[in-house]
Coordinates of C-alpha atoms in Angstrom, one line a residue:
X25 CA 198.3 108.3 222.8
X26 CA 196.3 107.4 225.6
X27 CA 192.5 105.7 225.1
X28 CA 189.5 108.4 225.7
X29 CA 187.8 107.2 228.2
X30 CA 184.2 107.8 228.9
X31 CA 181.6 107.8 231.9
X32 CA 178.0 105.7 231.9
X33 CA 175.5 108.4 233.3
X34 CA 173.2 107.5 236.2
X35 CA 170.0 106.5 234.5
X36 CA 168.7 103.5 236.2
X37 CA 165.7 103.3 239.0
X38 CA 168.0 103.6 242.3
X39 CA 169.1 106.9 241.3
X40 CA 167.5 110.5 241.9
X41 CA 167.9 111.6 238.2
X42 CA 167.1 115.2 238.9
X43 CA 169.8 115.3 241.2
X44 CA 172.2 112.5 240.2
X45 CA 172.7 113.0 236.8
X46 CA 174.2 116.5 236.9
X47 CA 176.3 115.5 240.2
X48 CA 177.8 112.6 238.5
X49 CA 178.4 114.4 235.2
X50 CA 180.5 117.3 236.8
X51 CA 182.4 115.3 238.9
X52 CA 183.4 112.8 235.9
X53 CA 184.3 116.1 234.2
X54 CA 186.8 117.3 237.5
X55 CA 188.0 113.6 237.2
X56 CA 189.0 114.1 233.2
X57 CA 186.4 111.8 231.6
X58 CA 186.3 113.1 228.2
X59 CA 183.0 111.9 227.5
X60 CA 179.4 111.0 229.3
X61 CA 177.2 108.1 228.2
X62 CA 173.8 107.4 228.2
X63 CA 171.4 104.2 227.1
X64 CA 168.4 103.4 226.3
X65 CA 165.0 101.1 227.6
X66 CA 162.0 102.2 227.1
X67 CA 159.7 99.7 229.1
X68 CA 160.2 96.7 231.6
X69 CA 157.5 94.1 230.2
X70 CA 155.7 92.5 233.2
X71 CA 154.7 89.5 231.2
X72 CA 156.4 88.8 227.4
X73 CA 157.5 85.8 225.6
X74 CA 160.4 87.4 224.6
X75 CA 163.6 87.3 226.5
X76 CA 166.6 89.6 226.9
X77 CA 168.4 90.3 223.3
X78 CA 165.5 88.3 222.0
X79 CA 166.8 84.9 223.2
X80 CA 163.9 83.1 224.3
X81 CA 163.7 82.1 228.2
X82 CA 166.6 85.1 229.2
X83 CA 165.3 87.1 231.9
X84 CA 165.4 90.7 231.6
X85 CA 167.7 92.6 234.2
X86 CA 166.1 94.5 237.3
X87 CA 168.2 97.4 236.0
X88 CA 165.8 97.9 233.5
X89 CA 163.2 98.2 235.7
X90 CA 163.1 102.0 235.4
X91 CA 165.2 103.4 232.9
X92 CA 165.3 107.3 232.4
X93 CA 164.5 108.8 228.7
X94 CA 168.6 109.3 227.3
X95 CA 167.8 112.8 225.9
X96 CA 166.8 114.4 229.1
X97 CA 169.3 112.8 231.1
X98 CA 172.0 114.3 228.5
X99 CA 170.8 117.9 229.0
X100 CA 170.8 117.6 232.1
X101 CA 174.3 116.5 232.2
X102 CA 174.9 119.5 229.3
X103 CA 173.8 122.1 231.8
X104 CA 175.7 120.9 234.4
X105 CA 179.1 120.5 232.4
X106 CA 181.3 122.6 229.6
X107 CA 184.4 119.9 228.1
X108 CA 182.9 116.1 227.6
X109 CA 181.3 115.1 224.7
X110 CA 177.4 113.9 225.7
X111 CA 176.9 110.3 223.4
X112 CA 174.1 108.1 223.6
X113 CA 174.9 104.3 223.3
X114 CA 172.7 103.2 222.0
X115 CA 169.7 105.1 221.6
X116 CA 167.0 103.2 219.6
X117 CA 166.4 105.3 217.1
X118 CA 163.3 103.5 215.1
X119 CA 161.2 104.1 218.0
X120 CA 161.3 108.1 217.6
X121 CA 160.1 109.8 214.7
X122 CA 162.5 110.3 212.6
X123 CA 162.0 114.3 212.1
X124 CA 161.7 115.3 216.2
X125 CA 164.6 113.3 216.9
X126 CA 166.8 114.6 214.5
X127 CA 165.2 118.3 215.8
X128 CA 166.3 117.1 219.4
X129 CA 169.2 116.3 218.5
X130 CA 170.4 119.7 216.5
X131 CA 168.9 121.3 219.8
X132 CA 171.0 119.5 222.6
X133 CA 174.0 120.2 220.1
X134 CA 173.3 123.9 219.9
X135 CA 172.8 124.0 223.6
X136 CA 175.9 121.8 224.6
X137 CA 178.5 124.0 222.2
X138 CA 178.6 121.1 219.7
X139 CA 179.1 117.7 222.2
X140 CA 176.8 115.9 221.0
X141 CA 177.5 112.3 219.3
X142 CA 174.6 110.4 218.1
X143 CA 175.2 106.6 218.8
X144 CA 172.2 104.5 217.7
X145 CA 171.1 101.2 217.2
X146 CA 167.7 99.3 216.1
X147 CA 167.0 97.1 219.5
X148 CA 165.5 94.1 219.8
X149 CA 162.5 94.6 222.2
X150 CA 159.2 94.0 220.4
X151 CA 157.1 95.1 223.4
X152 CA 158.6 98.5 223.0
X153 CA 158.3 98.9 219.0
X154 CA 154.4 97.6 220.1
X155 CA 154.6 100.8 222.4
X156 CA 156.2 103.2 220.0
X157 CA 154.2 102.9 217.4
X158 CA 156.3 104.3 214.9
X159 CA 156.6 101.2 212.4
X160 CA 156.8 97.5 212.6
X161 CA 159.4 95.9 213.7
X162 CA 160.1 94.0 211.1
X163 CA 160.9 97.3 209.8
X164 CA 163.3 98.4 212.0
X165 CA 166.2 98.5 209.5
X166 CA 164.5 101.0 206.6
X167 CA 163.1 102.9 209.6
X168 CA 166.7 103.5 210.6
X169 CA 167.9 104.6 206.9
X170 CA 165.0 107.2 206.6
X171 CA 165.8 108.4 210.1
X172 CA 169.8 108.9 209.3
X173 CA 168.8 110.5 206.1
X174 CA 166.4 112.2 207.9
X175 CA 169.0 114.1 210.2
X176 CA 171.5 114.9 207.6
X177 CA 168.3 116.7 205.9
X178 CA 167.7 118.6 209.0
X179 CA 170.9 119.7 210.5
X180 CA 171.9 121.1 206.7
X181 CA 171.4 123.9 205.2
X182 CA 167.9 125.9 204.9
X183 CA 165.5 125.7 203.3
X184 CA 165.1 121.9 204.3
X185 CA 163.3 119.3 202.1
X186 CA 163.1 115.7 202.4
X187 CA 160.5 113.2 200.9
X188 CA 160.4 109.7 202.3
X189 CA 158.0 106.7 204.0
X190 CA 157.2 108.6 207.1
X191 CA 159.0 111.6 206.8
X192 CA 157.8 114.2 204.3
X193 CA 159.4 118.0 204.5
X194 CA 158.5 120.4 202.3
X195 CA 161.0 123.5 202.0
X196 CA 160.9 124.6 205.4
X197 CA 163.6 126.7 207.8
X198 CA 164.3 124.0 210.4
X199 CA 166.1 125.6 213.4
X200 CA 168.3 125.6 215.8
X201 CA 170.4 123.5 213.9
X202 CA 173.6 121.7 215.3
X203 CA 176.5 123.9 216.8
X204 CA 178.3 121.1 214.2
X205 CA 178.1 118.2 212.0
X206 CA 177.2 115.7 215.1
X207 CA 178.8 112.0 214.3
X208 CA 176.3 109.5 213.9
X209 CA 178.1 105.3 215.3
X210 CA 176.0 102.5 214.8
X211 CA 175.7 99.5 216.5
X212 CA 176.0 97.3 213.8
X213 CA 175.9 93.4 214.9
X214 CA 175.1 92.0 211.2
X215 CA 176.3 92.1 207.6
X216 CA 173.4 94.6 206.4
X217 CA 173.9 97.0 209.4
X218 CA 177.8 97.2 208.9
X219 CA 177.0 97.8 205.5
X220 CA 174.6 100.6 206.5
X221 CA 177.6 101.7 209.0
X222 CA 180.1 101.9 206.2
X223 CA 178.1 103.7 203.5
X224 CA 175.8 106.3 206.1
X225 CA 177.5 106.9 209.7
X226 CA 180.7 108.2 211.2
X227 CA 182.1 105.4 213.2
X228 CA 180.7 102.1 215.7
X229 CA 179.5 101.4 218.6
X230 CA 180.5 97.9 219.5
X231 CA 179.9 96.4 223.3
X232 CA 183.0 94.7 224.8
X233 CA 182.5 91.3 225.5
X234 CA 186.0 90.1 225.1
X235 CA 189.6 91.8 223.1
X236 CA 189.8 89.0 220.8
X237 CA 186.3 89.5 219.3
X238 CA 186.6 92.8 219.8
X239 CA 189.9 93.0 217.3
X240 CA 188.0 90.3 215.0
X241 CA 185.1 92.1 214.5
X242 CA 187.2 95.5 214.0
X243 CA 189.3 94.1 211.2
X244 CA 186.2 92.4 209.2
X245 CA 184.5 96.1 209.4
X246 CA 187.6 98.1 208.1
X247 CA 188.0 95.3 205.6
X248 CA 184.5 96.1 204.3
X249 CA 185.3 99.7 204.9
X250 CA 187.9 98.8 202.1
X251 CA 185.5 96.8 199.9
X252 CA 182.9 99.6 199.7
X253 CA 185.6 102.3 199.0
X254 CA 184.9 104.3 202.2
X255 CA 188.2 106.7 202.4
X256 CA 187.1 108.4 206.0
X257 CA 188.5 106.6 208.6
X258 CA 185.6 104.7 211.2
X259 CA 185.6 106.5 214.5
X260 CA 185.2 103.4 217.5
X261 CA 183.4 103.7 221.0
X262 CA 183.4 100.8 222.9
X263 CA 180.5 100.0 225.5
X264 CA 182.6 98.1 228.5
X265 CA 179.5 97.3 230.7
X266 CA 181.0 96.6 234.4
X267 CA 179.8 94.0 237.1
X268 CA 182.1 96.3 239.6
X269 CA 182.7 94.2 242.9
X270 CA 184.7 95.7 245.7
X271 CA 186.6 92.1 246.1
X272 CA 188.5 90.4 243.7
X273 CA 186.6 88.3 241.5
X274 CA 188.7 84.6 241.5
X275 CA 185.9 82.2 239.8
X276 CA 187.0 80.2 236.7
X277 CA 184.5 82.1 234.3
X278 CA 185.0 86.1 234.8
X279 CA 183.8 87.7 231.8
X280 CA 184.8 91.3 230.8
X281 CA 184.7 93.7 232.8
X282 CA 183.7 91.8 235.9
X283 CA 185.5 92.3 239.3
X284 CA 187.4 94.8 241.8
X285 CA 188.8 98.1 239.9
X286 CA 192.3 95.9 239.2
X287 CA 190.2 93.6 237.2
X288 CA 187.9 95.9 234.7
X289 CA 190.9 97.8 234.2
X290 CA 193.0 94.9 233.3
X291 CA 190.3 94.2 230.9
X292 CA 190.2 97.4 229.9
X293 CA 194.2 97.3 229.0
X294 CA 192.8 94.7 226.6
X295 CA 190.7 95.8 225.0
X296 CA 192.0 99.4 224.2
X297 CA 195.3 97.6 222.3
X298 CA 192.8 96.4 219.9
X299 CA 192.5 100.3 218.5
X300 CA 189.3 101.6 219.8
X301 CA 189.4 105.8 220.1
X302 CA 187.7 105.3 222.8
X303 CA 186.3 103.2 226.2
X304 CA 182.9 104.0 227.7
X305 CA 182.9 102.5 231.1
X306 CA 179.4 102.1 232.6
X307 CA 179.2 100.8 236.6
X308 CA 175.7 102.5 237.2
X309 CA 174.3 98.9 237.4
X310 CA 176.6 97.5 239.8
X311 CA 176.9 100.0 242.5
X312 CA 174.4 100.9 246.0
X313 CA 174.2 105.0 244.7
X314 CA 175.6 107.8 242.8
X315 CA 178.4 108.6 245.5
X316 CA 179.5 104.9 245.2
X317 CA 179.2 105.5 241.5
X318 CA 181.4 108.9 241.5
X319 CA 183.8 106.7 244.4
X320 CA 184.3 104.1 241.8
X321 CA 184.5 106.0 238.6
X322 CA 187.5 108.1 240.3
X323 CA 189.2 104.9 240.9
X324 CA 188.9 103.1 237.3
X325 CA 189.8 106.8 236.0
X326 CA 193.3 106.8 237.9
X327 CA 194.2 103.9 238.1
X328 CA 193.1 103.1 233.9
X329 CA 195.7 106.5 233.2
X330 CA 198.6 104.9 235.5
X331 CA 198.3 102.3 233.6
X332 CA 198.7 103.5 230.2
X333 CA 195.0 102.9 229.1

């Protein structure tokens, strides 16, 4: 059975996101994408001490220079499409509250027919935890049990109640709620968040950044998976985030994901033997504007499915 194979949505400062996002989600849709992706960034810090990923001295990318909220790019793309699934990867959850993005969530679901997958993560950026305001940083990971409880709370049954740090609800009717259960992945990157993954959410979100790791880090989850007792199988999403080049890339060091459309798919062969259910495939950053984005997405599509991926 052939990979699923998802689409990165036009998010990023060169776009017009009124008019791009839409464009490029119906086309992926004609093209058979099964699914359209969006991330999150919430600021681009003019001055900070803290570099990308938290690694000191590791310059932040222009791409973040402008990055549009993922929630209104997705209804965007939901009123512009009726098949593909409408995923965020990631969106950092601890800098919402917990109750309106769980109510944001149900509603994009009810209005989409039930697409919606919920991939979050906790970030790293602590100029934009400064900005949210929601808790400390230092916080992040009980922030993101109260928020996934939180949801569950919401999009059940009525009459809602929930008591916890920063969430209080009291017997209330909490609607629209979800056209379905929507899947919560994680991006869990440590012991305690693949624990978290294991015992609260439907599946992982991991970023490809090579097939061996990849299949290493898949087998120490399910084997923790098996530890815990979990019975329901982990559904997978892979982020494959793509330096696309229209040349061939011949340097000694090509990472993932880095070259002509040959290349990222070789790479994409790869890394779908390892299991994953599916491949989100995100070029947005790499390419002059949404028809080159639509131009090159058509091409990875085909020639990904000739190849068996």
């Amino acid at each position: 059975m052939a990979t699923r194979l998802g689409l990165g949505l036009p998010q990023n400062q060169q776009y017009d996101i009124g008019r791009d996002v839409p464009d490029v989600a119906r086309a992926a849709e004609d093209m058979g994408y099964d699914s359209l992706w969006v991330y999150e960034r919430a600021l681009f810090p003019v001055s900070t001490t803290q570099g990308l990923y938290g690694i000191e001295g590791m310059p932040w990318p222009e791409n973040y220079r402008g990055v549009a909220h993922p929630l209104v790019c997705l209804a965007l793309a939901a009123t512009a499409t009726h098949r593909v699934q409408l995923g965020t990867s990631v969106l950092v959850a601890p800098l919402h509250g917990p109750f309106q993005l769980a109510k944001a969530l149900a509603s994009l679901d009810a209005a989409s027919d039930g697409r919606v997958v919920a991939g979050l993560g906790t970030g790293w950026s602590l100029d934009e935890y400064a900005a949210a305001g929601i808790r400390p940083f230092e916080e992040r990971g009980r922030v993101m049990d109260e928020i996934i409880d939180v949801c569950r709370a919401v999009w059940g049954p009525d009459p809602v109640s929930y008591e916890g740090r920063l969430s209080k609800i009291s017997s209330a009717v909490v609607a629209p709620k979800p056209a379905r259960p929507i899947p919560i992945l994680l991006a869990a990157t440590n012991r305690t968040a693949q624990r978290r993954l294991v015992d609260k959410a439907d599946g992982w979100i991991p970023v490809g950044l090579g097939a061996d790791q990849l299949a290493a880090q898949w087998r120490a989850l399910q084997d923790l998976a098996a530890e815990m007792g979990r019975i329901e199988p982990l559904k997978t999403v892979m982020r494959a985030n793509a330096a696309y080049t229209a040349k061939a890339y011949d340097g000694p060091d090509r990472g993932p994901f880095q070259g002509n459309v040959d290349q990222i798919v070789e790479d994409l062969a790869a890394h779908a033997e390892v299991g994953v259910d599916e491949i989100l495939i995100d070029v947005q950053g790499s390419v002059r504007d949404a028809e080159e984005l639509k131009d090159v997405a058509a091409k990875v599509y085909t020639t990904a499915r000739a190849a068996g991926v």
